Structures are given as C-alpha cells and as structure tokens.
Amino acid sequence: MSNSVEHMLNRVRSFFPRGKSDKEIYNLIDHIYRVTSNFLTLPDRSKIRFKLSKRMVRKTGVFRFKYLKDGRHDMAIILSRKLLIDTDSNAEPLLSSLCHEICHASNFVKFLYGYCELTTHTGSFLEDMTLLNNLYQGVKPITVFHDIPVTFKWQLQCTDCGQVLRKLLNRGRLKKSHCHSVCGGLLQYVKIEPGNASCNHLFACACLSIV
C-alpha cells in the first residue's frame, strides 16, 4: 500500500462528517478523488463537480453527465447529505459511495475514448470496483448496494385497510392519495413512535443519470 493511499484511508477512518463544515467535507472528497485518480481513468478534477444533496434520501449518490452543445461534457457526482454526512459514522460510507460514483465516471470516460461500453454495474465498472477494493483494504468495501441503518420518522398508511405502503425519513407531497390495494382508501402520513423507527434498508449506491 502506497503512502498516499495509507494516509487517505487513515484520514477517512478518523473523520466523522457530522458537525464538520462543508469546506472540510469537500476537502476530504477532493483528497479521495485525487488519490483514486492515480489508479483509474478519470476526468481532470476541474472537469467534474461534487455536490451534497439534502433531498437525496433513497440512494447514497449518483453520477450525472450531460452532453453540451460545444462538444464538452458536464459531469457531476451528487452525494446524499442525509445518509452519508448527517450520521454518527466515520467517513467510510462516504468513501465507499464516492468511489462507487467514481467508478461510473471512469466507465464514462473510457466509453468516450472508445475503450469500453457504457454500463451500469457490469464490465468496466466491476473491474474498477474490484481494483479499488483490493487497494483500499481495511475500510468499508465498495459495493453496488449499501446496507445503511436508517431511522424512519413517518409511514404512509391507508385510512381504510391500514396497509403501510412505505416508510419515510420526511413527509412530502402525496402524489397518489389512494391506496394501491383494492380498498381504494385514502392515504395519510402517520408518525412512527420513537423506538420503532430504526430499520436496516438497502439503498442503491446509485446509477448513471443522463441529463
């Protein structure tokens, strides 16, 4: 293990994102990206944006790209603040999710050069993920899905049959106001009592998003 990798992993293990300033968090993200770029085919750091999203609560991250009219490409990695930053964990889940999205970015760049097909979680993506997992040992591995403990606060429940359609972190606007079952009853938000809200849930680490 090189000194740059060891230094980065030690920093990740001792870094607890909750309460840290955005500048400190983005500095860590930048550090991880620069170390990882030594091993993968990645765009120059100035050509990819990073963003922490408050609204992203059903996946930990996403890699987005857009073809611009002048022939350039707009690339961004968006990470969930709720699932990766506002937690009591250290930065290992952040490292795992970020590297997952970096593998997508690498796959996209190699696709532009004609080296491989543009895939989701196969081919070039899996090769890069395996490479990084072999390099970044002793921390949370990079996976296609994360098993993250989440405290749900609300559940969407039918007022007639009592069926619970889903559990949620926050309330939102109801897109469908009727039960999916045959009863056709109205849906409502019901607050989950403390102590019954903790649940392990698989969150997709993300996928490609073409804008």
PDB file of C-alpha atoms in Angstrom:
ATOM      1  CA  MET A   1       0.000   0.000   0.000  1.00  0.00           C
ATOM      2  CA  SER A   2       1.435   3.361  -1.047  1.00  0.00           C
ATOM      3  CA  ASN A   3       1.921   6.193   1.442  1.00  0.00           C
ATOM      4  CA  SER A   4      -0.715   8.335  -0.320  1.00  0.00           C
ATOM      5  CA  VAL A   5      -3.330   5.579  -0.045  1.00  0.00           C
ATOM      6  CA  GLU A   6      -2.474   4.799   3.577  1.00  0.00           C
ATOM      7  CA  HIS A   7      -2.637   8.477   4.529  1.00  0.00           C
ATOM      8  CA  MET A   8      -6.028   8.886   2.811  1.00  0.00           C
ATOM      9  CA  LEU A   9      -7.508   5.759   4.468  1.00  0.00           C
ATOM     10  CA  ASN A  10      -6.286   6.847   7.910  1.00  0.00           C
ATOM     11  CA  ARG A  11      -7.904  10.226   7.361  1.00  0.00           C
ATOM     12  CA  VAL A  12     -11.183   8.564   6.338  1.00  0.00           C
ATOM     13  CA  ARG A  13     -11.230   6.299   9.429  1.00  0.00           C
ATOM     14  CA  SER A  14     -10.704   9.233  11.806  1.00  0.00           C
ATOM     15  CA  PHE A  15     -13.025  11.700  10.026  1.00  0.00           C
ATOM     16  CA  PHE A  16     -16.583  11.986  11.389  1.00  0.00           C
ATOM     17  CA  PRO A  17     -18.623  14.148   8.959  1.00  0.00           C
ATOM     18  CA  ARG A  18     -21.431  15.181  11.332  1.00  0.00           C
ATOM     19  CA  GLY A  19     -20.782  18.727  12.527  1.00  0.00           C
ATOM     20  CA  LYS A  20     -17.978  19.342  10.051  1.00  0.00           C
ATOM     21  CA  SER A  21     -18.126  22.359   7.761  1.00  0.00           C
ATOM     22  CA  ASP A  22     -18.849  21.927   4.061  1.00  0.00           C
ATOM     23  CA  LYS A  23     -15.313  23.113   3.347  1.00  0.00           C
ATOM     24  CA  GLU A  24     -13.830  20.267   5.428  1.00  0.00           C
ATOM     25  CA  ILE A  25     -16.109  17.674   3.802  1.00  0.00           C
ATOM     26  CA  TYR A  26     -15.399  18.851   0.248  1.00  0.00           C
ATOM     27  CA  ASN A  27     -11.702  18.906   1.080  1.00  0.00           C
ATOM     28  CA  LEU A  28     -11.890  15.219   2.058  1.00  0.00           C
ATOM     29  CA  ILE A  29     -13.884  14.391  -1.097  1.00  0.00           C
ATOM     30  CA  ASP A  30     -11.269  16.175  -3.192  1.00  0.00           C
ATOM     31  CA  HIS A  31      -8.488  14.252  -1.423  1.00  0.00           C
ATOM     32  CA  ILE A  32     -10.179  10.888  -2.105  1.00  0.00           C
ATOM     33  CA  TYR A  33     -10.741  11.784  -5.757  1.00  0.00           C
ATOM     34  CA  ARG A  34      -7.149  12.860  -6.342  1.00  0.00           C
ATOM     35  CA  VAL A  35      -5.715   9.690  -4.757  1.00  0.00           C
ATOM     36  CA  THR A  36      -8.138   7.473  -6.693  1.00  0.00           C
ATOM     37  CA  SER A  37      -7.317   9.227  -9.976  1.00  0.00           C
ATOM     38  CA  ASN A  38      -3.820   7.696  -9.736  1.00  0.00           C
ATOM     39  CA  PHE A  39      -5.349   4.263 -10.428  1.00  0.00           C
ATOM     40  CA  LEU A  40      -8.368   4.868 -12.699  1.00  0.00           C
ATOM     41  CA  THR A  41      -9.040   6.681 -15.973  1.00  0.00           C
ATOM     42  CA  LEU A  42     -10.793   9.783 -14.673  1.00  0.00           C
ATOM     43  CA  PRO A  43     -11.571  13.289 -15.892  1.00  0.00           C
ATOM     44  CA  ASP A  44      -9.369  16.091 -14.648  1.00  0.00           C
ATOM     45  CA  ARG A  45     -10.513  17.344 -11.245  1.00  0.00           C
ATOM     46  CA  SER A  46     -11.504  20.703 -12.755  1.00  0.00           C
ATOM     47  CA  LYS A  47     -13.940  18.969 -15.138  1.00  0.00           C
ATOM     48  CA  ILE A  48     -16.122  17.239 -12.550  1.00  0.00           C
ATOM     49  CA  ARG A  49     -18.330  18.810  -9.879  1.00  0.00           C
ATOM     50  CA  PHE A  50     -19.253  17.486  -6.438  1.00  0.00           C
ATOM     51  CA  LYS A  51     -22.469  18.288  -4.602  1.00  0.00           C
ATOM     52  CA  LEU A  52     -24.008  17.292  -1.272  1.00  0.00           C
ATOM     53  CA  SER A  53     -27.771  16.918  -1.629  1.00  0.00           C
ATOM     54  CA  LYS A  54     -30.254  17.434   1.212  1.00  0.00           C
ATOM     55  CA  ARG A  55     -33.119  16.000  -0.855  1.00  0.00           C
ATOM     56  CA  MET A  56     -31.495  12.699  -1.850  1.00  0.00           C
ATOM     57  CA  VAL A  57     -32.731  10.179   0.735  1.00  0.00           C
ATOM     58  CA  ARG A  58     -33.374   6.949  -1.206  1.00  0.00           C
ATOM     59  CA  LYS A  59     -29.890   6.471  -2.623  1.00  0.00           C
ATOM     60  CA  THR A  60     -26.463   7.456  -1.399  1.00  0.00           C
ATOM     61  CA  GLY A  61     -25.206   9.018  -4.595  1.00  0.00           C
ATOM     62  CA  VAL A  62     -25.415   9.422  -8.348  1.00  0.00           C
ATOM     63  CA  PHE A  63     -23.069  10.196 -11.230  1.00  0.00           C
ATOM     64  CA  ARG A  64     -24.627  12.538 -13.801  1.00  0.00           C
ATOM     65  CA  PHE A  65     -23.373  13.649 -17.163  1.00  0.00           C
ATOM     66  CA  LYS A  66     -24.709  15.905 -19.898  1.00  0.00           C
ATOM     67  CA  TYR A  67     -23.593  16.460 -23.462  1.00  0.00           C
ATOM     68  CA  LEU A  68     -23.072  20.178 -24.092  1.00  0.00           C
ATOM     69  CA  LYS A  69     -23.611  21.922 -27.446  1.00  0.00           C
ATOM     70  CA  ASP A  70     -19.945  22.904 -27.754  1.00  0.00           C
ATOM     71  CA  GLY A  71     -18.853  19.251 -27.594  1.00  0.00           C
ATOM     72  CA  ARG A  72     -17.807  19.297 -23.947  1.00  0.00           C
ATOM     73  CA  HIS A  73     -19.374  17.212 -21.172  1.00  0.00           C
ATOM     74  CA  ASP A  74     -20.777  18.393 -17.855  1.00  0.00           C
ATOM     75  CA  MET A  75     -20.051  15.783 -15.162  1.00  0.00           C
ATOM     76  CA  ALA A  76     -21.132  15.752 -11.526  1.00  0.00           C
ATOM     77  CA  ILE A  77     -21.150  13.403  -8.559  1.00  0.00           C
ATOM     78  CA  ILE A  78     -24.006  14.075  -6.145  1.00  0.00           C
ATOM     79  CA  LEU A  79     -23.941  12.513  -2.667  1.00  0.00           C
ATOM     80  CA  SER A  80     -26.661  12.242  -0.035  1.00  0.00           C
ATOM     81  CA  ARG A  81     -26.065  14.531   2.925  1.00  0.00           C
ATOM     82  CA  LYS A  82     -28.752  12.759   4.941  1.00  0.00           C
ATOM     83  CA  LEU A  83     -27.284   9.257   4.549  1.00  0.00           C
ATOM     84  CA  LEU A  84     -23.558   9.974   4.418  1.00  0.00           C
ATOM     85  CA  ILE A  85     -22.915  13.207   6.314  1.00  0.00           C
ATOM     86  CA  ASP A  86     -25.618  13.625   8.980  1.00  0.00           C
ATOM     87  CA  THR A  87     -24.759  10.329  10.701  1.00  0.00           C
ATOM     88  CA  ASP A  88     -22.705   9.166  13.664  1.00  0.00           C
ATOM     89  CA  SER A  89     -20.483   7.020  11.430  1.00  0.00           C
ATOM     90  CA  ASN A  90     -16.991   7.905  10.280  1.00  0.00           C
ATOM     91  CA  ALA A  91     -16.293   8.672   6.624  1.00  0.00           C
ATOM     92  CA  GLU A  92     -16.042   5.037   5.443  1.00  0.00           C
ATOM     93  CA  PRO A  93     -19.594   5.004   3.959  1.00  0.00           C
ATOM     94  CA  LEU A  94     -18.734   8.303   2.251  1.00  0.00           C
ATOM     95  CA  LEU A  95     -15.573   6.759   0.797  1.00  0.00           C
ATOM     96  CA  SER A  96     -17.463   3.676  -0.403  1.00  0.00           C
ATOM     97  CA  SER A  97     -20.262   5.669  -2.062  1.00  0.00           C
ATOM     98  CA  LEU A  98     -17.921   8.244  -3.577  1.00  0.00           C
ATOM     99  CA  CYS A  99     -15.681   5.541  -5.061  1.00  0.00           C
ATOM    100  CA  HIS A 100     -18.775   3.819  -6.463  1.00  0.00           C
ATOM    101  CA  GLU A 101     -19.641   7.011  -8.347  1.00  0.00           C
ATOM    102  CA  ILE A 102     -16.002   7.475  -9.354  1.00  0.00           C
ATOM    103  CA  CYS A 103     -16.153   4.036 -10.991  1.00  0.00           C
ATOM    104  CA  HIS A 104     -19.138   5.284 -13.003  1.00  0.00           C
ATOM    105  CA  ALA A 105     -17.131   8.373 -14.003  1.00  0.00           C
ATOM    106  CA  SER A 106     -14.225   6.179 -15.074  1.00  0.00           C
ATOM    107  CA  ASN A 107     -16.540   3.997 -17.148  1.00  0.00           C
ATOM    108  CA  PHE A 108     -17.962   7.105 -18.862  1.00  0.00           C
ATOM    109  CA  VAL A 109     -14.527   8.498 -19.714  1.00  0.00           C
ATOM    110  CA  LYS A 110     -13.356   5.157 -21.130  1.00  0.00           C
ATOM    111  CA  PHE A 111     -16.592   4.994 -23.131  1.00  0.00           C
ATOM    112  CA  LEU A 112     -15.843   8.432 -24.635  1.00  0.00           C
ATOM    113  CA  TYR A 113     -12.389   7.196 -25.685  1.00  0.00           C
ATOM    114  CA  GLY A 114     -13.908   4.065 -27.201  1.00  0.00           C
ATOM    115  CA  TYR A 115     -12.252   1.709 -24.712  1.00  0.00           C
ATOM    116  CA  CYS A 116     -15.442   0.055 -23.444  1.00  0.00           C
ATOM    117  CA  GLU A 117     -19.236   0.048 -23.465  1.00  0.00           C
ATOM    118  CA  LEU A 118     -21.221   2.406 -21.236  1.00  0.00           C
ATOM    119  CA  THR A 119     -22.563   0.143 -18.484  1.00  0.00           C
ATOM    120  CA  THR A 120     -24.308   0.432 -15.137  1.00  0.00           C
ATOM    121  CA  HIS A 121     -22.783  -2.124 -12.748  1.00  0.00           C
ATOM    122  CA  THR A 122     -21.042  -4.562 -15.073  1.00  0.00           C
ATOM    123  CA  GLY A 123     -17.956  -4.739 -17.273  1.00  0.00           C
ATOM    124  CA  SER A 124     -15.575  -1.817 -16.813  1.00  0.00           C
ATOM    125  CA  PHE A 125     -17.405  -0.680 -13.667  1.00  0.00           C
ATOM    126  CA  LEU A 126     -16.874  -4.037 -11.918  1.00  0.00           C
ATOM    127  CA  GLU A 127     -13.213  -4.129 -12.950  1.00  0.00           C
ATOM    128  CA  ASP A 128     -12.586  -0.695 -11.423  1.00  0.00           C
ATOM    129  CA  MET A 129     -14.575  -1.560  -8.278  1.00  0.00           C
ATOM    130  CA  THR A 130     -12.517  -4.732  -7.768  1.00  0.00           C
ATOM    131  CA  LEU A 131      -9.282  -2.809  -8.289  1.00  0.00           C
ATOM    132  CA  LEU A 132     -10.176  -0.185  -5.686  1.00  0.00           C
ATOM    133  CA  ASN A 133     -11.387  -2.781  -3.169  1.00  0.00           C
ATOM    134  CA  ASN A 134      -8.017  -4.516  -3.469  1.00  0.00           C
ATOM    135  CA  LEU A 135      -6.232  -1.193  -2.933  1.00  0.00           C
ATOM    136  CA  TYR A 136      -8.443   0.239  -0.190  1.00  0.00           C
ATOM    137  CA  GLN A 137      -8.413  -2.663   2.250  1.00  0.00           C
ATOM    138  CA  GLY A 138      -9.432  -2.340   5.894  1.00  0.00           C
ATOM    139  CA  VAL A 139     -12.353   0.017   5.240  1.00  0.00           C
ATOM    140  CA  LYS A 140     -15.977  -0.421   4.162  1.00  0.00           C
ATOM    141  CA  PRO A 141     -15.820  -2.063   0.710  1.00  0.00           C
ATOM    142  CA  ILE A 142     -17.257  -0.524  -2.431  1.00  0.00           C
ATOM    143  CA  THR A 143     -20.458  -2.331  -3.381  1.00  0.00           C
ATOM    144  CA  VAL A 144     -23.409  -1.958  -5.715  1.00  0.00           C
ATOM    145  CA  PHE A 145     -25.758  -1.569  -2.724  1.00  0.00           C
ATOM    146  CA  HIS A 146     -25.288  -0.266   0.814  1.00  0.00           C
ATOM    147  CA  ASP A 147     -26.957  -1.675   3.893  1.00  0.00           C
ATOM    148  CA  ILE A 148     -27.437   1.516   5.904  1.00  0.00           C
ATOM    149  CA  PRO A 149     -29.315   1.714   9.231  1.00  0.00           C
ATOM    150  CA  VAL A 150     -31.933   4.450   8.853  1.00  0.00           C
ATOM    151  CA  THR A 151     -34.348   5.951  11.350  1.00  0.00           C
ATOM    152  CA  PHE A 152     -37.671   6.415   9.589  1.00  0.00           C
ATOM    153  CA  LYS A 153     -39.970   9.047  11.087  1.00  0.00           C
ATOM    154  CA  TRP A 154     -43.147   8.623   9.052  1.00  0.00           C
ATOM    155  CA  GLN A 155     -45.106   5.907   7.315  1.00  0.00           C
ATOM    156  CA  LEU A 156     -47.668   6.214   4.526  1.00  0.00           C
ATOM    157  CA  GLN A 157     -50.732   4.289   5.614  1.00  0.00           C
ATOM    158  CA  CYS A 158     -54.224   3.603   4.232  1.00  0.00           C
ATOM    159  CA  THR A 159     -57.004   5.008   6.433  1.00  0.00           C
ATOM    160  CA  ASP A 160     -59.351   2.119   5.496  1.00  0.00           C
ATOM    161  CA  CYS A 161     -57.405  -1.162   5.357  1.00  0.00           C
ATOM    162  CA  GLY A 162     -54.437   0.011   7.462  1.00  0.00           C
ATOM    163  CA  GLN A 163     -51.860  -1.163   4.905  1.00  0.00           C
ATOM    164  CA  VAL A 164     -48.470   0.565   5.249  1.00  0.00           C
ATOM    165  CA  LEU A 165     -47.194   1.404   1.774  1.00  0.00           C
ATOM    166  CA  ARG A 166     -43.787   2.743   2.698  1.00  0.00           C
ATOM    167  CA  LYS A 167     -41.697   4.255   5.465  1.00  0.00           C
ATOM    168  CA  LEU A 168     -40.130   7.656   5.012  1.00  0.00           C
ATOM    169  CA  LEU A 169     -37.494   9.930   6.505  1.00  0.00           C
ATOM    170  CA  ASN A 170     -39.545  13.062   5.871  1.00  0.00           C
ATOM    171  CA  ARG A 171     -43.057  13.901   4.812  1.00  0.00           C
ATOM    172  CA  GLY A 172     -43.613  15.099   1.276  1.00  0.00           C
ATOM    173  CA  ARG A 173     -46.450  15.977  -1.048  1.00  0.00           C
ATOM    174  CA  LEU A 174     -48.704  12.996  -1.780  1.00  0.00           C
ATOM    175  CA  LYS A 175     -48.573  12.186  -5.498  1.00  0.00           C
ATOM    176  CA  LYS A 176     -51.179   9.425  -5.149  1.00  0.00           C
ATOM    177  CA  SER A 177     -53.830   9.873  -2.498  1.00  0.00           C
ATOM    178  CA  HIS A 178     -55.484   6.455  -2.778  1.00  0.00           C
ATOM    179  CA  CYS A 179     -54.438   3.031  -1.532  1.00  0.00           C
ATOM    180  CA  HIS A 180     -52.804   0.690  -4.048  1.00  0.00           C
ATOM    181  CA  SER A 181     -54.896  -2.218  -2.770  1.00  0.00           C
ATOM    182  CA  VAL A 182     -58.456  -2.980  -3.838  1.00  0.00           C
ATOM    183  CA  CYS A 183     -59.973  -0.977  -0.975  1.00  0.00           C
ATOM    184  CA  GLY A 184     -59.133   2.364  -2.620  1.00  0.00           C
ATOM    185  CA  GLY A 185     -58.974   4.146   0.736  1.00  0.00           C
ATOM    186  CA  LEU A 186     -57.286   7.475   1.324  1.00  0.00           C
ATOM    187  CA  LEU A 187     -53.624   7.640   2.310  1.00  0.00           C
ATOM    188  CA  GLN A 188     -52.232   9.630   5.212  1.00  0.00           C
ATOM    189  CA  TYR A 189     -48.906  10.206   6.942  1.00  0.00           C
ATOM    190  CA  VAL A 190     -48.626   8.531  10.351  1.00  0.00           C
ATOM    191  CA  LYS A 191     -45.770   9.412  12.687  1.00  0.00           C
ATOM    192  CA  ILE A 192     -43.727   6.397  13.802  1.00  0.00           C
ATOM    193  CA  GLU A 193     -43.290   6.211  17.557  1.00  0.00           C
ATOM    194  CA  PRO A 194     -39.686   6.524  18.831  1.00  0.00           C
ATOM    195  CA  GLY A 195     -38.113   3.116  19.357  1.00  0.00           C
ATOM    196  CA  ASN A 196     -39.991   1.574  16.440  1.00  0.00           C
ATOM    197  CA  ALA A 197     -38.420   3.669  13.708  1.00  0.00           C
ATOM    198  CA  SER A 198     -34.985   2.088  13.303  1.00  0.00           C
ATOM    199  CA  CYS A 199     -34.719  -0.145  10.275  1.00  0.00           C
ATOM    200  CA  ASN A 200     -31.973  -1.555   8.047  1.00  0.00           C
ATOM    201  CA  HIS A 201     -32.659  -0.662   4.449  1.00  0.00           C
ATOM    202  CA  LEU A 202     -30.766  -1.301   1.214  1.00  0.00           C
ATOM    203  CA  PHE A 203     -30.076   1.946  -0.588  1.00  0.00           C
ATOM    204  CA  ALA A 204     -28.862   1.833  -4.151  1.00  0.00           C
ATOM    205  CA  CYS A 205     -25.448   3.462  -4.270  1.00  0.00           C
ATOM    206  CA  ALA A 206     -26.724   4.996  -7.469  1.00  0.00           C
ATOM    207  CA  CYS A 207     -26.749   4.702 -11.158  1.00  0.00           C
ATOM    208  CA  LEU A 208     -25.986   6.699 -14.231  1.00  0.00           C
ATOM    209  CA  SER A 209     -28.125   9.721 -14.910  1.00  0.00           C
ATOM    210  CA  ILE A 210     -28.025  11.230 -18.394  1.00  0.00           C
ATOM    211  CA  VAL A 211     -29.349  14.779 -18.408  1.00  0.00           C
TER     212      VAL A 211
END
